[in-house]
Amino acid sequence: MRRRCHKLGFTTIIPAAGQGKRMGTEINKLFLEVDGETIIRRTVSVFQEIEKCEQIFIAAHPNEVHLMEEHLKDFSKVAGVIPGGKERQHSINEVLKVLIDTEVVMVHDGARPFITHEKINQLYQETFKNNAVILAVQAKDTIKRVIDGVVEETYDRATMFQVQTPQSFSRNVILQAYNLAEKDGFIGTDDASLVERAGYKVHITNGDYDNIKITTHEDLIIADSILERRGNCDV
């Protein structure tokens, strides 16, 4: 299933193929519930409600494509569930290959359900000024480079940022970056690293410390706390 995107909207790609081994559960962690709703549905619903989001593609584990389609069938903007690849990067690349006529592409972790409308719209607007924009928050802790258990260097915390998603790019920029990475067999740690490697400047805009990635059981406790503080209100 595929839907064409108008020029002034954006497409969201949500990689959801990982099995979340650090969570230690038998099912994909995205199907775990937070306050009665699954993580993946919470994530998708935020983009469903954004006017400028024209379509959403999910990159799912090959064995979970049908399950994911059934789970998300009531979201009108979900234009397709694509079988993902071995690495997150491969999964996103599979979706990029089927995109047509979209001006901006956002990539967002399926396990980050607390992204807000405000931050998404902020990213979208800034992508028109700078072709590559990512959310980031300043590191709260001192960061050290360690090799074999020995500190090699202490970084200036003022220049250290923790990167979040969505990461937003003009379509041509992210396509060129992914094509180059595929040609060279390069695997990056995030989408921005591929764009940087392709020679483009990546700009940051202020993220939100609530925009956590749910990875461990401790994160589920934090997630409940965020929802309680927000009072389950609209984002």
PDB file of C-alpha atoms in Angstrom:
ATOM      1  CA  MET A   1       0.000   0.000   0.000  1.00  0.00           C
ATOM      2  CA  ARG A   2       1.403   3.429  -0.933  1.00  0.00           C
ATOM      3  CA  ARG A   3       0.069   6.955  -0.891  1.00  0.00           C
ATOM      4  CA  ARG A   4       1.400  10.021  -2.675  1.00  0.00           C
ATOM      5  CA  CYS A   5       2.486  12.970  -0.581  1.00  0.00           C
ATOM      6  CA  HIS A   6       1.719  16.609  -1.448  1.00  0.00           C
ATOM      7  CA  LYS A   7       4.613  19.016  -1.755  1.00  0.00           C
ATOM      8  CA  LEU A   8       4.017  20.897   1.472  1.00  0.00           C
ATOM      9  CA  GLY A   9       3.691  17.894   3.762  1.00  0.00           C
ATOM     10  CA  PHE A  10       6.171  15.463   5.220  1.00  0.00           C
ATOM     11  CA  THR A  11       6.518  11.704   5.422  1.00  0.00           C
ATOM     12  CA  THR A  12       7.311   9.908   8.673  1.00  0.00           C
ATOM     13  CA  ILE A  13       9.296   6.689   8.757  1.00  0.00           C
ATOM     14  CA  ILE A  14       9.077   4.717  11.988  1.00  0.00           C
ATOM     15  CA  PRO A  15      11.558   1.834  12.303  1.00  0.00           C
ATOM     16  CA  ALA A  16       9.871  -0.835  14.408  1.00  0.00           C
ATOM     17  CA  ALA A  17      11.727  -4.005  13.436  1.00  0.00           C
ATOM     18  CA  GLY A  18      13.909  -4.321  16.526  1.00  0.00           C
ATOM     19  CA  GLN A  19      13.008  -6.950  19.091  1.00  0.00           C
ATOM     20  CA  GLY A  20      14.139  -4.961  22.136  1.00  0.00           C
ATOM     21  CA  LYS A  21      16.329  -7.654  23.680  1.00  0.00           C
ATOM     22  CA  ARG A  22      17.370  -5.319  26.493  1.00  0.00           C
ATOM     23  CA  MET A  23      13.746  -5.303  27.649  1.00  0.00           C
ATOM     24  CA  GLY A  24      13.969  -9.049  28.195  1.00  0.00           C
ATOM     25  CA  THR A  25      10.458  -9.849  26.905  1.00  0.00           C
ATOM     26  CA  GLU A  26       9.303 -12.507  24.466  1.00  0.00           C
ATOM     27  CA  ILE A  27       7.347 -10.017  22.365  1.00  0.00           C
ATOM     28  CA  ASN A  28       8.431  -6.902  20.508  1.00  0.00           C
ATOM     29  CA  LYS A  29       8.669  -4.191  23.173  1.00  0.00           C
ATOM     30  CA  LEU A  30       6.589  -1.871  20.976  1.00  0.00           C
ATOM     31  CA  PHE A  31       3.569  -4.059  21.714  1.00  0.00           C
ATOM     32  CA  LEU A  32       4.016  -3.547  25.450  1.00  0.00           C
ATOM     33  CA  GLU A  33       1.436  -1.259  27.029  1.00  0.00           C
ATOM     34  CA  VAL A  34       1.915   1.987  28.877  1.00  0.00           C
ATOM     35  CA  ASP A  35      -1.215   2.964  30.791  1.00  0.00           C
ATOM     36  CA  GLY A  36      -3.418   0.707  28.673  1.00  0.00           C
ATOM     37  CA  GLU A  37      -2.058   1.615  25.214  1.00  0.00           C
ATOM     38  CA  THR A  38       0.793   0.018  23.308  1.00  0.00           C
ATOM     39  CA  ILE A  39       3.993   1.966  22.781  1.00  0.00           C
ATOM     40  CA  ILE A  40       3.772   1.824  18.982  1.00  0.00           C
ATOM     41  CA  ARG A  41       0.175   3.089  18.923  1.00  0.00           C
ATOM     42  CA  ARG A  42       1.097   5.971  21.227  1.00  0.00           C
ATOM     43  CA  THR A  43       3.965   6.887  18.904  1.00  0.00           C
ATOM     44  CA  VAL A  44       1.956   6.656  15.688  1.00  0.00           C
ATOM     45  CA  SER A  45      -0.972   8.600  17.150  1.00  0.00           C
ATOM     46  CA  VAL A  46       1.175  11.706  17.666  1.00  0.00           C
ATOM     47  CA  PHE A  47       2.046  11.867  13.962  1.00  0.00           C
ATOM     48  CA  GLN A  48      -1.498  10.922  12.951  1.00  0.00           C
ATOM     49  CA  GLU A  49      -2.679  14.130  14.613  1.00  0.00           C
ATOM     50  CA  ILE A  50      -0.128  16.415  12.884  1.00  0.00           C
ATOM     51  CA  GLU A  51      -1.758  18.189   9.948  1.00  0.00           C
ATOM     52  CA  LYS A  52       1.437  18.408   7.895  1.00  0.00           C
ATOM     53  CA  CYS A  53       2.199  14.711   8.295  1.00  0.00           C
ATOM     54  CA  GLU A  54       0.868  13.291   5.049  1.00  0.00           C
ATOM     55  CA  GLN A  55       1.814   9.661   5.483  1.00  0.00           C
ATOM     56  CA  ILE A  56       3.476   7.254   7.873  1.00  0.00           C
ATOM     57  CA  PHE A  57       5.495   4.192   6.926  1.00  0.00           C
ATOM     58  CA  ILE A  58       6.373   1.513   9.450  1.00  0.00           C
ATOM     59  CA  ALA A  59       9.449  -0.689   8.985  1.00  0.00           C
ATOM     60  CA  ALA A  60       8.492  -3.877  10.821  1.00  0.00           C
ATOM     61  CA  HIS A  61      10.218  -7.166  11.504  1.00  0.00           C
ATOM     62  CA  PRO A  62       9.489  -9.467   8.518  1.00  0.00           C
ATOM     63  CA  ASN A  63       7.692 -11.892  10.839  1.00  0.00           C
ATOM     64  CA  GLU A  64       5.505  -9.131  12.280  1.00  0.00           C
ATOM     65  CA  VAL A  65       4.324  -7.265   9.172  1.00  0.00           C
ATOM     66  CA  HIS A  66       0.790  -8.683   9.271  1.00  0.00           C
ATOM     67  CA  LEU A  67       0.562  -8.251  13.052  1.00  0.00           C
ATOM     68  CA  MET A  68       1.686  -4.627  12.768  1.00  0.00           C
ATOM     69  CA  GLU A  69      -0.788  -3.957   9.932  1.00  0.00           C
ATOM     70  CA  GLU A  70      -3.650  -5.324  12.036  1.00  0.00           C
ATOM     71  CA  HIS A  71      -2.506  -3.416  15.109  1.00  0.00           C
ATOM     72  CA  LEU A  72      -2.400  -0.087  13.257  1.00  0.00           C
ATOM     73  CA  LYS A  73      -5.204  -0.554  10.718  1.00  0.00           C
ATOM     74  CA  ASP A  74      -7.336   2.225  12.206  1.00  0.00           C
ATOM     75  CA  PHE A  75      -4.673   4.893  11.591  1.00  0.00           C
ATOM     76  CA  SER A  76      -5.565   6.501   8.271  1.00  0.00           C
ATOM     77  CA  LYS A  77      -2.110   7.984   7.677  1.00  0.00           C
ATOM     78  CA  VAL A  78      -0.287   4.654   7.915  1.00  0.00           C
ATOM     79  CA  ALA A  79       0.411   4.205   4.210  1.00  0.00           C
ATOM     80  CA  GLY A  80       2.384   1.001   4.468  1.00  0.00           C
ATOM     81  CA  VAL A  81       4.112  -1.525   6.686  1.00  0.00           C
ATOM     82  CA  ILE A  82       7.388  -2.524   5.034  1.00  0.00           C
ATOM     83  CA  PRO A  83       9.480  -5.594   5.984  1.00  0.00           C
ATOM     84  CA  GLY A  84      12.589  -4.296   7.721  1.00  0.00           C
ATOM     85  CA  GLY A  85      16.170  -5.408   7.229  1.00  0.00           C
ATOM     86  CA  LYS A  86      18.938  -6.758   9.457  1.00  0.00           C
ATOM     87  CA  GLU A  87      19.944  -3.312  10.754  1.00  0.00           C
ATOM     88  CA  ARG A  88      17.802  -0.260  11.545  1.00  0.00           C
ATOM     89  CA  GLN A  89      19.511   1.485   8.628  1.00  0.00           C
ATOM     90  CA  HIS A  90      18.485  -1.272   6.225  1.00  0.00           C
ATOM     91  CA  SER A  91      14.879  -1.018   7.410  1.00  0.00           C
ATOM     92  CA  ILE A  92      14.732   2.728   6.753  1.00  0.00           C
ATOM     93  CA  ASN A  93      16.371   2.293   3.368  1.00  0.00           C
ATOM     94  CA  GLU A  94      13.643  -0.147   2.342  1.00  0.00           C
ATOM     95  CA  VAL A  95      11.038   2.542   3.020  1.00  0.00           C
ATOM     96  CA  LEU A  96      13.034   5.284   1.264  1.00  0.00           C
ATOM     97  CA  LYS A  97      12.973   3.182  -1.894  1.00  0.00           C
ATOM     98  CA  VAL A  98       9.171   3.424  -2.136  1.00  0.00           C
ATOM     99  CA  LEU A  99       8.738   7.137  -1.341  1.00  0.00           C
ATOM    100  CA  ILE A 100       7.499   9.444  -4.076  1.00  0.00           C
ATOM    101  CA  ASP A 101       6.877  13.196  -4.208  1.00  0.00           C
ATOM    102  CA  THR A 102       7.528  14.032  -0.580  1.00  0.00           C
ATOM    103  CA  GLU A 103       9.612  17.080   0.237  1.00  0.00           C
ATOM    104  CA  VAL A 104      10.607  16.335   3.832  1.00  0.00           C
ATOM    105  CA  VAL A 105      11.311  12.983   5.496  1.00  0.00           C
ATOM    106  CA  MET A 106      11.280  12.498   9.262  1.00  0.00           C
ATOM    107  CA  VAL A 107      12.628   9.354  10.899  1.00  0.00           C
ATOM    108  CA  HIS A 108      11.390   8.603  14.403  1.00  0.00           C
ATOM    109  CA  ASP A 109      12.037   5.728  16.788  1.00  0.00           C
ATOM    110  CA  GLY A 110       8.950   3.632  17.422  1.00  0.00           C
ATOM    111  CA  ALA A 111       9.952   3.470  21.082  1.00  0.00           C
ATOM    112  CA  ARG A 112       9.741   7.252  21.624  1.00  0.00           C
ATOM    113  CA  PRO A 113       6.015   7.790  22.302  1.00  0.00           C
ATOM    114  CA  PHE A 114       6.386  11.099  24.141  1.00  0.00           C
ATOM    115  CA  ILE A 115       7.449  13.300  21.230  1.00  0.00           C
ATOM    116  CA  THR A 116       5.188  16.360  21.113  1.00  0.00           C
ATOM    117  CA  HIS A 117       3.324  18.146  18.342  1.00  0.00           C
ATOM    118  CA  GLU A 118       5.316  21.261  19.177  1.00  0.00           C
ATOM    119  CA  LYS A 119       8.699  19.601  18.579  1.00  0.00           C
ATOM    120  CA  ILE A 120       7.566  17.932  15.352  1.00  0.00           C
ATOM    121  CA  ASN A 121       6.253  21.202  13.917  1.00  0.00           C
ATOM    122  CA  GLN A 122       9.417  22.968  15.062  1.00  0.00           C
ATOM    123  CA  LEU A 123      11.555  20.426  13.200  1.00  0.00           C
ATOM    124  CA  TYR A 124       9.417  20.644  10.084  1.00  0.00           C
ATOM    125  CA  GLN A 125       9.698  24.426   9.843  1.00  0.00           C
ATOM    126  CA  GLU A 126      13.445  24.405  10.453  1.00  0.00           C
ATOM    127  CA  THR A 127      14.027  21.796   7.762  1.00  0.00           C
ATOM    128  CA  PHE A 128      13.028  24.385   5.161  1.00  0.00           C
ATOM    129  CA  LYS A 129      15.847  26.649   6.382  1.00  0.00           C
ATOM    130  CA  ASN A 130      18.397  23.890   6.918  1.00  0.00           C
ATOM    131  CA  ASN A 131      18.153  20.654   4.960  1.00  0.00           C
ATOM    132  CA  ALA A 132      19.069  18.457   7.921  1.00  0.00           C
ATOM    133  CA  VAL A 133      17.794  19.098  11.460  1.00  0.00           C
ATOM    134  CA  ILE A 134      17.785  16.840  14.519  1.00  0.00           C
ATOM    135  CA  LEU A 135      16.453  17.112  18.051  1.00  0.00           C
ATOM    136  CA  ALA A 136      19.034  17.110  20.830  1.00  0.00           C
ATOM    137  CA  VAL A 137      19.284  17.932  24.524  1.00  0.00           C
ATOM    138  CA  GLN A 138      22.414  19.078  26.336  1.00  0.00           C
ATOM    139  CA  ALA A 139      24.137  16.312  28.284  1.00  0.00           C
ATOM    140  CA  LYS A 140      23.524  16.581  32.029  1.00  0.00           C
ATOM    141  CA  ASP A 141      26.438  14.378  33.008  1.00  0.00           C
ATOM    142  CA  THR A 142      30.149  14.658  32.359  1.00  0.00           C
ATOM    143  CA  ILE A 143      31.130  12.561  29.335  1.00  0.00           C
ATOM    144  CA  LYS A 144      34.433  10.679  29.258  1.00  0.00           C
ATOM    145  CA  ARG A 145      36.057   8.644  26.503  1.00  0.00           C
ATOM    146  CA  VAL A 146      37.139   5.304  27.956  1.00  0.00           C
ATOM    147  CA  ILE A 147      39.330   2.577  26.428  1.00  0.00           C
ATOM    148  CA  ASP A 148      39.864  -0.745  28.211  1.00  0.00           C
ATOM    149  CA  GLY A 149      38.468   0.665  31.427  1.00  0.00           C
ATOM    150  CA  VAL A 150      40.790   3.678  31.482  1.00  0.00           C
ATOM    151  CA  VAL A 151      39.700   7.289  30.935  1.00  0.00           C
ATOM    152  CA  GLU A 152      41.438   8.714  27.886  1.00  0.00           C
ATOM    153  CA  GLU A 153      39.725  12.090  27.697  1.00  0.00           C
ATOM    154  CA  THR A 154      37.093  14.226  29.425  1.00  0.00           C
ATOM    155  CA  TYR A 155      34.869  16.206  27.080  1.00  0.00           C
ATOM    156  CA  ASP A 156      33.571  19.712  27.611  1.00  0.00           C
ATOM    157  CA  ARG A 157      30.000  19.089  28.708  1.00  0.00           C
ATOM    158  CA  ALA A 158      28.882  22.397  27.168  1.00  0.00           C
ATOM    159  CA  THR A 159      29.530  20.930  23.716  1.00  0.00           C
ATOM    160  CA  MET A 160      28.003  17.495  24.380  1.00  0.00           C
ATOM    161  CA  PHE A 161      24.435  16.779  23.255  1.00  0.00           C
ATOM    162  CA  GLN A 162      22.270  13.682  23.458  1.00  0.00           C
ATOM    163  CA  VAL A 163      20.570  13.113  20.136  1.00  0.00           C
ATOM    164  CA  GLN A 164      16.888  12.211  19.868  1.00  0.00           C
ATOM    165  CA  THR A 165      14.374  11.606  17.114  1.00  0.00           C
ATOM    166  CA  PRO A 166      12.641  12.662  14.947  1.00  0.00           C
ATOM    167  CA  GLN A 167      15.509  13.514  12.650  1.00  0.00           C
ATOM    168  CA  SER A 168      14.299  15.565   9.710  1.00  0.00           C
ATOM    169  CA  PHE A 169      15.776  15.913   6.221  1.00  0.00           C
ATOM    170  CA  SER A 170      14.910  17.146   2.788  1.00  0.00           C
ATOM    171  CA  ARG A 171      14.165  14.087   0.674  1.00  0.00           C
ATOM    172  CA  ASN A 172      17.095  14.589  -1.700  1.00  0.00           C
ATOM    173  CA  VAL A 173      19.586  14.890   1.160  1.00  0.00           C
ATOM    174  CA  ILE A 174      18.573  11.716   2.950  1.00  0.00           C
ATOM    175  CA  LEU A 175      18.333   9.758  -0.307  1.00  0.00           C
ATOM    176  CA  GLN A 176      21.840  10.792  -1.341  1.00  0.00           C
ATOM    177  CA  ALA A 177      23.186   9.944   2.110  1.00  0.00           C
ATOM    178  CA  TYR A 178      21.591   6.508   2.130  1.00  0.00           C
ATOM    179  CA  ASN A 179      22.639   5.739  -1.430  1.00  0.00           C
ATOM    180  CA  LEU A 180      26.245   6.598  -0.590  1.00  0.00           C
ATOM    181  CA  ALA A 181      26.175   4.482   2.565  1.00  0.00           C
ATOM    182  CA  GLU A 182      24.705   1.546   0.661  1.00  0.00           C
ATOM    183  CA  LYS A 183      27.341   1.882  -2.060  1.00  0.00           C
ATOM    184  CA  ASP A 184      30.174   1.941   0.508  1.00  0.00           C
ATOM    185  CA  GLY A 185      28.684  -0.654   2.858  1.00  0.00           C
ATOM    186  CA  PHE A 186      28.763   1.880   5.697  1.00  0.00           C
ATOM    187  CA  ILE A 187      26.570   1.409   8.789  1.00  0.00           C
ATOM    188  CA  GLY A 188      25.984   4.538  10.872  1.00  0.00           C
ATOM    189  CA  THR A 189      24.662   4.988  14.376  1.00  0.00           C
ATOM    190  CA  ASP A 190      21.775   7.195  13.220  1.00  0.00           C
ATOM    191  CA  ASP A 191      20.436   8.864  10.087  1.00  0.00           C
ATOM    192  CA  ALA A 192      22.307  12.084  10.797  1.00  0.00           C
ATOM    193  CA  SER A 193      25.633  10.249  10.791  1.00  0.00           C
ATOM    194  CA  LEU A 194      24.982   9.169   7.187  1.00  0.00           C
ATOM    195  CA  VAL A 195      24.043  12.718   6.208  1.00  0.00           C
ATOM    196  CA  GLU A 196      27.175  14.093   7.907  1.00  0.00           C
ATOM    197  CA  ARG A 197      29.297  11.527   6.079  1.00  0.00           C
ATOM    198  CA  ALA A 198      27.758  12.622   2.777  1.00  0.00           C
ATOM    199  CA  GLY A 199      29.103  16.133   3.372  1.00  0.00           C
ATOM    200  CA  TYR A 200      26.002  17.931   4.610  1.00  0.00           C
ATOM    201  CA  LYS A 201      25.781  20.086   7.729  1.00  0.00           C
ATOM    202  CA  VAL A 202      23.399  18.755  10.341  1.00  0.00           C
ATOM    203  CA  HIS A 203      21.768  21.387  12.553  1.00  0.00           C
ATOM    204  CA  ILE A 204      20.279  20.797  15.988  1.00  0.00           C
ATOM    205  CA  THR A 205      17.178  22.204  17.583  1.00  0.00           C
ATOM    206  CA  ASN A 206      16.203  21.883  21.227  1.00  0.00           C
ATOM    207  CA  GLY A 207      14.675  18.557  22.134  1.00  0.00           C
ATOM    208  CA  ASP A 208      12.764  17.562  25.243  1.00  0.00           C
ATOM    209  CA  TYR A 209      14.055  15.481  28.158  1.00  0.00           C
ATOM    210  CA  ASP A 210      10.653  13.748  28.237  1.00  0.00           C
ATOM    211  CA  ASN A 211      11.285  12.403  24.734  1.00  0.00           C
ATOM    212  CA  ILE A 212      12.795   9.198  26.096  1.00  0.00           C
ATOM    213  CA  LYS A 213      13.414   5.981  24.194  1.00  0.00           C
ATOM    214  CA  ILE A 214      11.788   3.105  26.038  1.00  0.00           C
ATOM    215  CA  THR A 215      14.477   0.436  26.177  1.00  0.00           C
ATOM    216  CA  THR A 216      14.420  -1.159  29.642  1.00  0.00           C
ATOM    217  CA  HIS A 217      11.882  -1.924  32.364  1.00  0.00           C
ATOM    218  CA  GLU A 218      13.136   1.148  34.235  1.00  0.00           C
ATOM    219  CA  ASP A 219      12.050   3.235  31.248  1.00  0.00           C
ATOM    220  CA  LEU A 220       8.505   1.898  31.611  1.00  0.00           C
ATOM    221  CA  ILE A 221       8.434   3.321  35.149  1.00  0.00           C
ATOM    222  CA  ILE A 222       9.645   6.681  33.827  1.00  0.00           C
ATOM    223  CA  ALA A 223       7.005   6.507  31.095  1.00  0.00           C
ATOM    224  CA  ASP A 224       4.231   6.100  33.662  1.00  0.00           C
ATOM    225  CA  SER A 225       5.631   9.095  35.529  1.00  0.00           C
ATOM    226  CA  ILE A 226       5.632  11.245  32.371  1.00  0.00           C
ATOM    227  CA  LEU A 227       2.017  10.339  31.644  1.00  0.00           C
ATOM    228  CA  GLU A 228       0.986  11.081  35.205  1.00  0.00           C
ATOM    229  CA  ARG A 229       2.694  14.471  35.078  1.00  0.00           C
ATOM    230  CA  ARG A 230       1.113  15.289  31.739  1.00  0.00           C
ATOM    231  CA  GLY A 231      -2.249  14.192  33.010  1.00  0.00           C
ATOM    232  CA  ASN A 232      -2.831  12.247  29.772  1.00  0.00           C
ATOM    233  CA  CYS A 233      -3.473  15.563  28.050  1.00  0.00           C
ATOM    234  CA  ASP A 234      -2.911  16.269  24.373  1.00  0.00           C
ATOM    235  CA  VAL A 235       0.681  16.832  23.293  1.00  0.00           C
TER     236      VAL A 235
END
